[in-house]
Coordinates of C-alpha atoms in Angstrom, one line a residue:
M268 CA 68.6 78.1 97.0
D269 CA 69.5 81.8 96.6
D270 CA 68.2 83.7 99.6
R271 CA 69.6 87.1 98.5
N272 CA 66.1 88.6 98.0
N273 CA 64.2 86.6 100.6
T274 CA 64.5 86.5 104.4
P275 CA 66.8 83.7 105.4
Q276 CA 67.7 82.6 108.9
E277 CA 70.4 85.0 110.0
L278 CA 70.3 86.9 113.4
T279 CA 69.2 84.2 115.9
I280 CA 69.6 83.8 119.6
R281 CA 72.2 81.0 119.1
V282 CA 74.1 83.3 116.8
L283 CA 74.2 86.0 119.5
L284 CA 75.3 83.7 122.3
I285 CA 78.0 81.8 120.3
G286 CA 79.3 85.1 118.8
I287 CA 79.7 86.7 122.2
V288 CA 81.5 83.7 123.6
L289 CA 83.9 83.6 120.7
A290 CA 84.4 87.3 120.8
V291 CA 85.4 87.1 124.5
V292 CA 87.8 84.2 123.9
L293 CA 89.5 85.7 120.9
S294 CA 89.8 89.1 122.4
A295 CA 91.5 87.8 125.6
A296 CA 93.9 85.5 123.7
N297 CA 94.9 88.1 121.2
A298 CA 95.4 90.7 123.9
Y299 CA 98.1 88.6 125.4
L300 CA 99.6 87.6 122.1
G301 CA 99.9 91.3 121.1
L302 CA 101.5 92.4 124.4
F303 CA 103.9 89.5 124.3
A304 CA 104.9 89.5 120.6
G305 CA 104.1 93.0 119.5
M306 CA 101.6 91.9 116.9
T307 CA 98.2 90.4 116.6
V308 CA 96.6 87.9 114.2
S309 CA 93.4 88.5 112.2
A310 CA 90.7 86.2 113.5
A311 CA 88.2 86.7 110.7
I312 CA 89.1 83.4 109.1
P313 CA 89.7 81.4 112.3
A314 CA 86.3 82.7 113.6
A315 CA 84.6 81.5 110.5
V316 CA 86.1 78.1 110.8
M317 CA 85.1 77.9 114.5
A318 CA 81.6 79.0 113.5
L319 CA 81.3 76.3 110.9
G320 CA 82.5 73.7 113.3
I321 CA 80.0 74.7 116.0
M322 CA 77.1 75.2 113.7
R323 CA 77.5 71.7 112.2
F324 CA 75.8 70.5 115.4
F325 CA 72.6 72.3 114.3
K326 CA 70.7 70.7 111.4
T327 CA 69.0 74.0 110.4
S328 CA 72.1 76.2 110.5
T329 CA 72.8 78.5 107.5
I330 CA 75.9 80.1 106.0
Y331 CA 74.5 83.5 107.1
E332 CA 74.5 82.4 110.7
C333 CA 78.1 81.3 110.4
N334 CA 79.0 84.6 108.8
L335 CA 77.4 86.6 111.6
I336 CA 79.1 84.5 114.3
G337 CA 82.5 85.1 112.7
T338 CA 81.7 88.8 112.3
C339 CA 81.0 89.1 116.0
A340 CA 84.0 87.1 117.1
S341 CA 86.5 88.9 114.8
A342 CA 85.3 92.3 116.1
G343 CA 86.3 91.3 119.7
E344 CA 89.8 90.2 118.4
S345 CA 90.3 93.5 116.4
L346 CA 89.4 95.6 119.4
A347 CA 92.2 93.9 121.4
A348 CA 94.7 95.4 119.0
G349 CA 93.4 98.9 119.4
V350 CA 93.6 98.6 123.2
I351 CA 97.0 97.0 123.6
F352 CA 98.8 99.3 121.1
T353 CA 97.9 102.4 123.1
L354 CA 96.5 102.1 126.7
P355 CA 99.7 100.5 128.2
A356 CA 101.4 103.8 127.2
L357 CA 99.5 105.5 130.1
L358 CA 101.4 103.3 132.5
L359 CA 104.7 103.8 130.7
I360 CA 104.5 107.6 131.1
G361 CA 103.5 107.2 134.7
F362 CA 100.0 108.6 134.3
W363 CA 98.4 105.4 135.6
E364 CA 99.9 103.0 138.1
E365 CA 97.5 100.3 137.0
F366 CA 94.6 99.9 134.6
H367 CA 91.1 101.1 135.7
Y368 CA 88.3 98.8 134.5
V369 CA 85.7 101.5 133.9
W370 CA 88.0 103.8 131.9
V371 CA 89.4 101.0 129.8
A372 CA 86.0 99.6 129.0
V373 CA 84.6 103.1 128.1
I374 CA 87.5 104.0 125.9
A375 CA 87.6 100.6 124.2
G376 CA 83.9 100.1 123.9
F377 CA 82.8 103.5 122.6
G378 CA 86.0 103.9 120.5
G379 CA 85.2 100.6 118.8
L380 CA 81.6 101.5 118.3
L381 CA 82.7 104.7 116.5
G382 CA 84.8 102.5 114.2
V383 CA 81.7 100.5 113.3
L384 CA 79.5 103.5 112.8
F385 CA 82.1 105.5 110.8
T386 CA 82.4 102.6 108.3
I387 CA 78.7 102.1 107.6
P388 CA 78.4 105.1 105.2
L389 CA 81.7 103.9 103.5
R390 CA 80.5 100.4 102.7
R391 CA 79.2 101.2 99.2
S392 CA 82.3 103.3 98.4
L393 CA 84.9 100.8 99.5
I394 CA 83.3 97.5 98.8
I395 CA 81.2 98.1 95.7
E396 CA 82.8 101.1 93.9
Q397 CA 86.5 100.8 94.7
K398 CA 88.6 98.0 93.1
L399 CA 90.0 96.6 96.3
Q400 CA 91.1 93.0 97.0
F401 CA 90.0 92.5 100.7
P402 CA 92.1 89.3 100.9
E403 CA 90.8 88.1 104.2
G404 CA 87.2 88.9 103.4
V405 CA 87.5 87.0 100.1
A406 CA 89.3 84.1 101.8
T407 CA 86.7 84.0 104.6
A408 CA 83.9 83.8 102.0
K409 CA 85.7 80.9 100.3
V410 CA 86.0 79.1 103.7
L411 CA 82.3 79.5 104.4
E412 CA 81.1 78.5 100.9
T413 CA 83.4 75.5 100.7
G414 CA 82.6 74.4 104.2
R415 CA 78.8 74.6 103.6
K416 CA 78.3 73.2 100.1
D417 CA 81.4 72.2 98.3
T418 CA 83.0 69.2 100.0
S419 CA 85.4 68.7 97.0
G420 CA 87.2 72.0 97.8
I421 CA 87.4 71.8 101.5
K422 CA 90.4 69.4 101.3
Y423 CA 92.6 72.3 100.1
I424 CA 91.6 74.4 103.1
V425 CA 92.1 71.5 105.6
R426 CA 95.4 70.4 104.2
A427 CA 96.8 73.9 104.1
A428 CA 95.4 74.7 107.5
V429 CA 97.1 71.7 109.0
A430 CA 100.4 72.7 107.4
G431 CA 100.0 76.3 108.5
G432 CA 99.2 75.2 112.1
L433 CA 102.1 72.8 112.3
F434 CA 104.4 75.4 111.0
K435 CA 103.3 77.8 113.7
V436 CA 103.7 75.1 116.4
G437 CA 107.2 74.3 115.2
A438 CA 108.3 77.9 115.2
N439 CA 106.3 79.5 118.0
A440 CA 105.3 76.9 120.5
I441 CA 108.2 74.4 120.4
G442 CA 110.9 76.6 118.9
I443 CA 112.5 74.1 116.5
W444 CA 113.2 76.9 114.1
P445 CA 112.9 80.7 114.7
E446 CA 109.9 82.7 113.4
I447 CA 112.3 85.4 112.2
M448 CA 115.6 84.8 110.4
Q449 CA 117.7 88.0 110.4
G450 CA 121.2 89.2 110.7
A451 CA 123.4 92.3 110.4
T452 CA 127.1 93.0 110.2
R453 CA 129.2 96.1 110.6
V454 CA 130.7 97.3 107.3
G455 CA 133.1 100.1 108.2
G456 CA 131.0 102.6 110.0
S457 CA 127.8 101.3 108.4
I458 CA 125.4 98.3 108.6
A459 CA 124.5 95.5 106.2
Y460 CA 121.2 93.9 107.1
F461 CA 118.8 91.3 105.9
G462 CA 115.9 89.4 107.5
S463 CA 112.7 87.5 106.8
N464 CA 109.8 86.3 108.7
L465 CA 109.2 82.5 108.1
S466 CA 105.5 82.7 107.9
P467 CA 103.2 80.8 105.5
A468 CA 100.4 83.3 106.4
L469 CA 102.4 86.3 105.2
L470 CA 103.3 84.4 102.1
S471 CA 99.6 83.7 101.5
V472 CA 98.7 87.4 102.0
G473 CA 101.2 88.3 99.3
F474 CA 99.7 85.7 97.0
I475 CA 96.2 87.1 97.5
V476 CA 97.0 90.8 97.1
G477 CA 99.2 90.1 94.1
L478 CA 102.5 91.3 92.8
N479 CA 101.8 95.0 92.5
I480 CA 101.1 95.7 96.2
A481 CA 103.7 93.1 97.4
V482 CA 106.4 94.9 95.4
L483 CA 105.6 98.3 96.8
I484 CA 105.6 97.0 100.4
F485 CA 109.0 95.3 99.7
V486 CA 110.4 98.4 98.0
G487 CA 109.4 100.6 101.0
G488 CA 111.1 98.1 103.4
A489 CA 114.2 97.8 101.3
A490 CA 114.5 101.5 100.9
N491 CA 114.5 101.9 104.7
W492 CA 116.5 98.9 105.9
L493 CA 118.9 98.4 103.0
V494 CA 119.5 102.1 102.1
T495 CA 118.4 104.6 104.7
I496 CA 119.5 102.8 107.9
P497 CA 123.1 102.2 106.5
I498 CA 123.4 105.8 105.4
V499 CA 122.2 107.1 108.9
A500 CA 124.6 104.6 110.6
A501 CA 127.5 105.8 108.5
S502 CA 126.9 109.4 109.3
G503 CA 127.3 109.1 113.1
D504 CA 129.5 107.4 115.7
W505 CA 128.9 103.7 116.6
P506 CA 127.1 103.5 119.9
T507 CA 127.8 101.4 123.0
Y508 CA 125.5 99.7 125.4
A509 CA 124.5 102.1 128.2
S510 CA 123.6 99.4 130.8
G511 CA 123.5 95.7 131.5
E512 CA 126.2 93.1 131.3
N513 CA 127.5 94.5 128.0
A514 CA 127.7 98.1 129.3
G515 CA 130.5 100.0 127.6
Q516 CA 130.8 97.5 124.8
A517 CA 130.1 98.4 121.1
M518 CA 126.5 97.7 120.2
S519 CA 125.8 94.8 117.8
A520 CA 125.0 95.7 114.3
L521 CA 121.5 94.1 114.6
D522 CA 120.7 96.0 117.8
Y523 CA 122.0 99.2 116.2
A524 CA 119.9 98.7 113.1
S525 CA 116.8 98.1 115.2
R526 CA 117.5 101.1 117.3
L527 CA 117.9 103.4 114.3
W528 CA 114.6 102.0 112.8
S529 CA 112.6 102.4 116.0
T530 CA 113.9 105.9 117.0
K531 CA 114.5 107.5 113.6
T532 CA 113.9 106.0 110.2
R533 CA 110.5 104.5 111.2
Y534 CA 109.2 108.0 111.3
I535 CA 109.7 108.3 107.5
G536 CA 106.8 105.9 107.3
V537 CA 104.8 108.0 109.8
G538 CA 105.2 111.0 107.6
G539 CA 104.2 109.0 104.5
M540 CA 101.1 107.8 106.3
L541 CA 100.1 111.3 107.2
V542 CA 100.2 112.4 103.6
G543 CA 98.9 109.0 102.4
G544 CA 95.9 109.2 104.7
L545 CA 95.0 112.7 103.6
W546 CA 95.5 111.8 99.9
T547 CA 93.4 108.7 100.2
I548 CA 90.5 110.8 101.6
F549 CA 91.0 113.4 98.9
R550 CA 90.9 110.8 96.1
M551 CA 87.9 109.0 97.7
R552 CA 86.0 112.2 98.3
K553 CA 83.4 111.6 95.5
S554 CA 82.9 108.0 96.4
L555 CA 82.6 108.9 100.1
V556 CA 80.0 111.5 99.3
S557 CA 78.2 109.1 97.0
G558 CA 78.2 106.4 99.6
M559 CA 76.9 108.7 102.3
T560 CA 74.2 110.2 100.0
S561 CA 73.1 106.8 98.9
G562 CA 72.6 105.9 102.5
L563 CA 70.6 109.0 103.1
R564 CA 68.6 108.3 100.0
A565 CA 67.8 104.8 101.2
Y566 CA 66.7 106.2 104.5
K567 CA 64.4 108.6 102.7
Q568 CA 62.9 105.8 100.6
I569 CA 62.2 103.8 103.8
K570 CA 60.7 106.9 105.5
D571 CA 58.4 107.6 102.5
G572 CA 57.4 104.0 102.1
H573 CA 59.1 103.5 98.8
N574 CA 61.9 101.3 99.8
T575 CA 63.4 99.4 96.8
V576 CA 66.7 98.5 98.4
E577 CA 67.5 94.8 98.2
R578 CA 68.0 92.9 101.4
T579 CA 71.8 92.5 100.7
E580 CA 72.1 96.3 100.4
K581 CA 70.4 97.4 103.6
D582 CA 72.6 99.2 106.1
L583 CA 71.6 100.5 109.5
P584 CA 69.3 103.5 109.1
M585 CA 71.2 106.8 108.9
Q586 CA 69.3 108.3 111.9
W587 CA 70.4 105.4 114.0
I588 CA 74.0 105.9 113.0
I589 CA 73.9 109.6 113.8
F590 CA 72.2 108.9 117.2
L591 CA 74.7 106.3 118.1
I592 CA 77.7 108.5 117.1
I593 CA 76.4 111.2 119.4
G594 CA 75.7 108.6 122.1
S595 CA 79.3 107.4 121.8
V596 CA 80.9 110.9 121.8
V597 CA 79.2 112.1 125.0
P598 CA 80.8 109.5 127.4
L599 CA 84.2 110.0 125.6
F600 CA 83.9 113.7 126.2
M601 CA 83.3 112.9 129.9
V602 CA 86.5 110.8 129.9
Y603 CA 88.5 113.7 128.5
Q604 CA 86.9 116.1 131.0
H605 CA 87.8 113.7 133.9
F606 CA 91.5 113.7 133.0
V607 CA 91.9 117.3 131.7
Q608 CA 89.4 119.2 133.9
Q609 CA 89.0 122.0 131.3
V610 CA 85.7 122.0 129.3
H611 CA 87.0 123.8 126.3
I612 CA 90.0 121.6 125.9
S613 CA 87.8 118.5 126.4
A614 CA 85.5 119.7 123.6
I615 CA 88.4 120.3 121.3
M616 CA 89.7 116.8 122.1
A617 CA 86.3 115.4 121.2
L618 CA 86.3 117.2 117.9
V619 CA 89.8 116.1 117.1
M620 CA 88.8 112.5 117.9
L621 CA 85.8 112.7 115.6
A622 CA 87.8 114.2 112.7
T623 CA 90.8 111.9 113.0
G624 CA 88.6 108.9 113.9
F625 CA 86.6 109.2 110.7
L626 CA 89.7 110.0 108.6
F627 CA 91.7 107.0 109.8
A628 CA 88.7 104.7 110.0
A629 CA 88.3 105.4 106.2
V630 CA 92.1 104.8 105.7
A631 CA 92.0 101.6 107.8
G632 CA 89.1 100.3 105.8
Y633 CA 90.8 101.2 102.5
M634 CA 94.1 99.6 103.6
A635 CA 92.2 96.5 104.7
G636 CA 91.0 96.1 101.2
L637 CA 94.5 96.8 99.9
V638 CA 96.7 94.5 102.0
G639 CA 94.4 92.8 104.4
S640 CA 93.6 93.4 108.1
S641 CA 96.6 91.4 109.3
N642 CA 99.0 93.9 107.7
N643 CA 96.9 97.0 108.2
P644 CA 99.2 99.7 109.8
I645 CA 96.9 100.5 112.7
S646 CA 99.8 101.5 114.9
G647 CA 101.0 103.8 112.1
V648 CA 97.8 105.8 111.9
T649 CA 97.6 105.9 115.7
V650 CA 101.1 107.4 115.8
S651 CA 99.9 110.0 113.4
T652 CA 96.9 110.7 115.6
V653 CA 99.0 111.0 118.7
L654 CA 101.4 113.3 116.9
V655 CA 98.7 115.6 115.6
S656 CA 96.9 115.6 119.0
S657 CA 100.1 116.3 120.9
L658 CA 101.0 119.3 118.7
L659 CA 97.5 120.7 119.1
L660 CA 97.5 120.2 122.9
V661 CA 100.9 121.8 123.2
L662 CA 99.4 124.9 121.6
L663 CA 96.4 124.8 123.9
M664 CA 98.0 123.6 127.2
G665 CA 101.7 124.5 126.8
K666 CA 104.7 122.2 127.0
A667 CA 104.6 122.2 130.8
A668 CA 101.1 120.6 131.0
Q669 CA 101.5 117.4 133.1
N670 CA 98.5 115.7 131.6
G671 CA 99.3 116.7 128.0
P672 CA 101.0 113.4 126.9
A673 CA 98.2 111.4 128.5
A674 CA 95.5 113.4 126.8
A675 CA 97.1 112.8 123.4
I676 CA 97.4 109.1 124.1
I677 CA 93.8 108.8 125.1
I678 CA 92.7 110.5 121.9
G679 CA 95.0 108.0 120.1
S680 CA 93.5 105.1 122.0
V681 CA 90.0 105.9 120.8
V682 CA 91.1 106.4 117.2
C683 CA 93.2 103.2 117.3
C684 CA 90.2 101.2 118.5
A685 CA 88.0 102.8 115.8
A686 CA 90.6 102.1 113.1
A687 CA 91.2 98.5 114.2
I688 CA 87.5 97.8 114.1
A689 CA 87.0 99.7 110.8
G690 CA 89.4 97.4 109.0
D691 CA 87.7 94.3 110.4
V692 CA 84.3 95.6 109.6
M693 CA 85.2 96.1 105.9
Q694 CA 86.7 92.6 105.7
D695 CA 83.5 91.2 107.3
L696 CA 81.2 93.2 105.1
K697 CA 83.1 92.1 102.0
C698 CA 82.7 88.5 103.1
G699 CA 79.0 89.1 103.8
R700 CA 78.4 90.6 100.3
L701 CA 80.0 87.6 98.7
V702 CA 77.9 85.1 100.6
G703 CA 74.7 87.2 100.7
T704 CA 74.4 88.2 104.3
T705 CA 72.3 91.3 105.2
P706 CA 74.7 94.2 106.0
W707 CA 72.7 95.8 108.8
K708 CA 72.7 92.5 110.7
Q709 CA 76.4 92.2 110.3
Q710 CA 76.8 95.8 111.6
V711 CA 74.7 94.9 114.7
M712 CA 76.9 91.9 115.3
E713 CA 80.1 94.0 114.9
M714 CA 78.7 96.2 117.7
V715 CA 77.9 93.2 119.9
G716 CA 81.4 91.8 119.4
T717 CA 82.9 95.2 120.2
V718 CA 81.0 95.6 123.5
S719 CA 81.8 92.0 124.5
G720 CA 85.5 92.5 123.8
A721 CA 85.6 95.8 125.7
L722 CA 84.0 94.2 128.8
V723 CA 86.6 91.5 129.0
I724 CA 89.8 93.3 127.8
A725 CA 90.2 95.3 131.0
P726 CA 90.5 92.3 133.4
V727 CA 92.9 90.7 131.0
L728 CA 95.1 93.8 131.0
I729 CA 95.0 94.1 134.8
L730 CA 95.9 90.4 135.1
L731 CA 98.8 90.6 132.7
Q732 CA 100.2 93.8 134.2
R733 CA 100.2 92.3 137.7
A734 CA 101.6 89.0 136.6
Y735 CA 104.4 90.2 134.3
G736 CA 104.6 94.0 134.1
F737 CA 105.4 95.9 130.9
A738 CA 108.9 96.7 129.4
G739 CA 109.6 100.4 130.1
M740 CA 107.8 100.5 133.5
A741 CA 109.7 101.0 136.7
G742 CA 110.5 97.7 138.3
A743 CA 109.8 95.6 135.2
G744 CA 111.5 92.3 135.3
P745 CA 113.2 90.2 132.6
K746 CA 110.0 88.5 131.7
A747 CA 108.0 91.8 131.2
L748 CA 105.9 92.0 128.1
S749 CA 107.5 94.1 125.4
T750 CA 104.5 96.3 124.3
P751 CA 106.5 97.8 121.4
Q752 CA 103.6 99.9 120.0
A753 CA 102.7 101.3 123.4
N754 CA 106.3 102.3 123.9
L755 CA 106.3 104.1 120.6
M756 CA 103.1 106.0 121.4
A757 CA 104.6 107.0 124.8
S758 CA 107.8 108.2 123.0
V759 CA 105.9 110.3 120.5
A760 CA 103.7 112.0 123.1
R761 CA 106.6 112.7 125.4
G762 CA 108.8 113.7 122.5
V763 CA 106.4 116.4 121.3
F764 CA 105.9 117.9 124.8
E765 CA 109.7 117.6 125.6
G766 CA 110.8 118.7 122.2
R767 CA 112.6 115.5 121.2
L768 CA 110.7 114.2 118.1
P769 CA 112.8 113.4 115.0
W770 CA 111.0 115.9 112.7
A771 CA 113.6 115.6 110.0
Y772 CA 112.5 112.0 109.3
V773 CA 108.8 112.9 109.5
F774 CA 109.3 115.6 106.9
T775 CA 111.4 113.3 104.8
G776 CA 108.5 110.9 104.7
I777 CA 106.1 113.7 103.7
G778 CA 108.4 114.6 100.8
L779 CA 108.8 111.0 99.6
A780 CA 105.1 110.5 99.8
A781 CA 104.6 113.5 97.5
L782 CA 107.0 112.0 95.0
V783 CA 105.2 108.6 95.1
I784 CA 101.8 110.3 94.6
A785 CA 103.2 112.2 91.6
L786 CA 104.5 108.9 90.1
D787 CA 101.1 107.2 90.7
T788 CA 99.3 110.0 89.0
Y789 CA 101.6 109.8 86.0
L790 CA 101.1 106.0 85.8
Q791 CA 97.3 106.4 86.0
A792 CA 97.3 109.1 83.2
K793 CA 99.4 106.7 81.0
K794 CA 97.0 103.8 81.9
Y795 CA 99.8 101.6 83.1
P796 CA 98.6 98.4 84.9
F797 CA 101.3 98.9 87.6
R798 CA 100.4 101.6 90.2
T799 CA 102.1 103.0 93.2
P800 CA 99.5 103.7 96.0
V801 CA 101.5 105.8 98.6
L802 CA 100.2 104.0 101.7
A803 CA 101.6 100.7 100.5
V804 CA 105.0 102.2 100.2
A805 CA 104.6 103.9 103.6
I806 CA 103.7 100.5 105.1
G807 CA 107.0 99.1 103.9
F808 CA 108.9 102.0 105.6
Y809 CA 107.0 101.6 108.8
L810 CA 106.9 97.8 109.2
P811 CA 109.9 95.6 110.1
F812 CA 111.6 94.5 106.9
Q813 CA 111.3 90.8 107.8
L814 CA 107.5 91.1 107.3
S815 CA 107.9 92.5 103.8
V816 CA 110.0 89.6 102.4
P817 CA 107.4 86.8 102.6
I818 CA 104.7 89.1 101.3
F819 CA 106.9 89.8 98.3
V820 CA 107.6 86.1 97.8
G821 CA 103.9 85.5 97.8
G822 CA 103.5 88.2 95.1
L823 CA 106.1 86.4 93.0
V824 CA 104.1 83.1 93.3
S825 CA 101.1 84.9 92.0
L826 CA 103.1 86.2 89.1
A827 CA 104.5 82.7 88.4
V828 CA 100.9 81.3 88.3
G829 CA 99.9 84.0 85.8
R830 CA 102.8 83.3 83.6
Y831 CA 102.1 79.6 83.7
H832 CA 98.6 80.1 82.4
K833 CA 99.9 82.5 79.7
R834 CA 102.6 80.1 78.6
N835 CA 100.1 77.2 78.4
K836 CA 97.4 79.4 76.9
S837 CA 94.9 78.2 79.5
D838 CA 91.2 78.9 78.8
A839 CA 88.9 80.9 81.1
P840 CA 87.4 77.9 83.1
A841 CA 90.9 76.5 83.8
M842 CA 92.2 79.9 85.0
E843 CA 89.1 80.3 87.2
A844 CA 89.5 76.9 88.7
S845 CA 93.2 77.6 89.3
E846 CA 92.4 80.9 91.0
R847 CA 89.9 79.2 93.2
R848 CA 92.4 76.5 94.3
G849 CA 95.0 79.1 95.0
L850 CA 92.6 81.2 97.1
L851 CA 91.5 78.1 99.1
M852 CA 95.1 77.0 99.7
A853 CA 96.2 80.5 100.8
S854 CA 93.0 80.8 103.0
G855 CA 93.9 77.5 104.6
L856 CA 97.5 78.6 105.4
I857 CA 96.3 81.8 106.9
T858 CA 93.6 79.9 108.8
G859 CA 95.9 77.3 110.3
E860 CA 98.6 79.8 111.3
A861 CA 96.1 82.2 112.8
L862 CA 94.2 79.5 114.7
M863 CA 97.4 78.0 116.1
G864 CA 98.7 81.5 117.0
I865 CA 95.7 82.0 119.2
L866 CA 95.7 78.4 120.6
V867 CA 99.4 78.7 121.5
A868 CA 98.6 81.8 123.6
I869 CA 96.2 79.8 125.8
P870 CA 98.9 77.7 127.6
I871 CA 101.1 80.7 127.8
V872 CA 98.4 82.6 129.7
L873 CA 97.7 79.6 131.9
L874 CA 101.4 79.4 132.8
K875 CA 101.4 83.0 133.8
Q876 CA 103.6 82.8 136.9
R877 CA 106.9 84.5 136.4
D878 CA 109.1 81.4 136.8
I879 CA 107.0 79.0 134.6
E880 CA 107.6 78.9 130.9
M881 CA 106.5 76.6 128.1
P882 CA 109.3 74.1 127.2
R883 CA 111.1 75.0 124.0
W884 CA 113.7 73.3 121.9
E885 CA 115.9 76.2 120.9
G886 CA 119.4 75.0 120.4
A887 CA 118.4 71.3 120.5
I888 CA 118.5 71.1 116.7
P889 CA 121.4 72.7 115.0
F890 CA 120.9 75.0 112.0
G891 CA 117.3 75.8 113.0
A892 CA 116.9 78.8 110.7
P893 CA 117.8 76.8 107.5
V894 CA 115.2 74.2 108.6
G895 CA 112.6 76.9 108.6
V896 CA 113.7 78.3 105.3
I897 CA 113.6 74.8 103.6
L898 CA 110.1 74.1 105.0
L899 CA 108.8 77.5 103.9
A900 CA 110.3 77.0 100.4
F901 CA 108.4 73.7 100.3
V902 CA 105.2 75.4 101.3
T903 CA 105.8 78.0 98.6
F904 CA 106.3 75.3 95.9
W905 CA 103.3 73.4 97.3
L906 CA 101.1 76.6 96.9
Y907 CA 102.3 77.1 93.4
R908 CA 102.0 73.5 92.3
T909 CA 98.5 73.1 93.8
T910 CA 97.3 76.3 92.1
V911 CA 98.5 75.5 88.6
R912 CA 98.0 71.7 88.5
E913 CA 95.4 70.4 86.1
R914 CA 92.5 68.6 87.6

């Protein structure tokens, strides 16, 4: 039965309770995973799978209830990324000695709520009018639809999920092969580098987004790691280790390449994201205005009693959105005032937060549609916010201001939470549109999940800080959590106030972004099918190169599938069935790896004492990396063969 124009069973008490529990669990698990590994996994698909499994115990459950549970749970997970990428930086710069529950909860909770509220007027623009893929949203819808009504297709998801989960266990939990295969060598005074992440999930993301975006991400990464870093290395003296057991010895080529990327060439991507974000907003201006005015028009129709909006197009009323935005800004202003103690500067900080929050929430939503939430450069847009905020605060407070770097990081924290939630909201709303869920009910569940995650994230951070400490803090031991993004935020904020930011690389990124935009404009005018969206290239510059490689390979698999059908002159039904099998397979691989990535975090957290580690087999099996490469090659062929095979 099609309930799109009726009133199906959606927002129930059991949905609220189950959604809150899953939001808390996924938020806590992903917080540790991000602090430990420097990255988080999107929980949209795992949350949907969990919802399906739990709701099978209720005979009257609906696909809409499962969708709303997943929406709530994934919001809590996304908020964790926004918090862990930024707030530990306050400890790294010495502003805090430990996390404060109230301040963390307020910054995370209201920052996340702003992310939800900013995206509501953008729903029509990004999901309906823009031609965006939203890979995880589409994959989640496939998971829900298959799990509810099409038992013949769920086998693809289950088999692929098992394979993705086992792959994650072998690489991450047991350590039979490494998750990353990379190496570098010194060539004269320069560096030759190559690396790849052995991840079926990244392979699947590349398959879903297609060759065009996959190529651009790869080109950006290759231009940085295979061209820019070798040139920069050749132009200077080879460094030595400053401390440790290797003090005074020449730095390894791999460590030197990573150092150049993290301290210099990565900022080319930051410059590109600055321009790309502004360009994205400029190009979306008409759609954004149209989306916002349509929301206002719908509100007016409701007010006048002439509402003709279908159930599946109803957002939260505009007056509620405005009221909640104001209600979120006021406590955040109080946070700024508490730390800065100057009303006019606190007011300016709030305005900067609103402007950059809306800007980068839109960018995050757009990029989630472009490359998926798992590869959304949230830390990149946050660096841009911290950079702009730091420059403004230097003008207002002066370089000598002791609280200046902390103030910039707090603004960045709010914007990071908003951007992280925004990308998740758009994926969830895309999924909801495909399965027929009411948008305003999803938006309510996003807010419920955000608040639930904000209330639990602070105790998790306090626990992990006391148990392990963070790399870069005074007294941090060898088992300290790495917190790479927080270290980057701290470096940018201090760099601006201390005058040590690599501006040459930022401006290089701005110039390259202008060239990419010019090329994309030319391709659009000539109506070429291949396009060059600047943010995709900037992502490649900003991300570690090893992430770009499996995405590119996934894009090649998508190309191979298309050529297979062209060569065999497949008809439309055959191509549609093939596309569906491929999406289900890719969805399963993402689901399995993401679920296992979260499950693996649980025993790590339970074994949190400094001297207790999970047993691993590194070195027990020789040639571990080739084993991983062979298995990933098998998964790649399996994805291709399952997609193209005749039923």
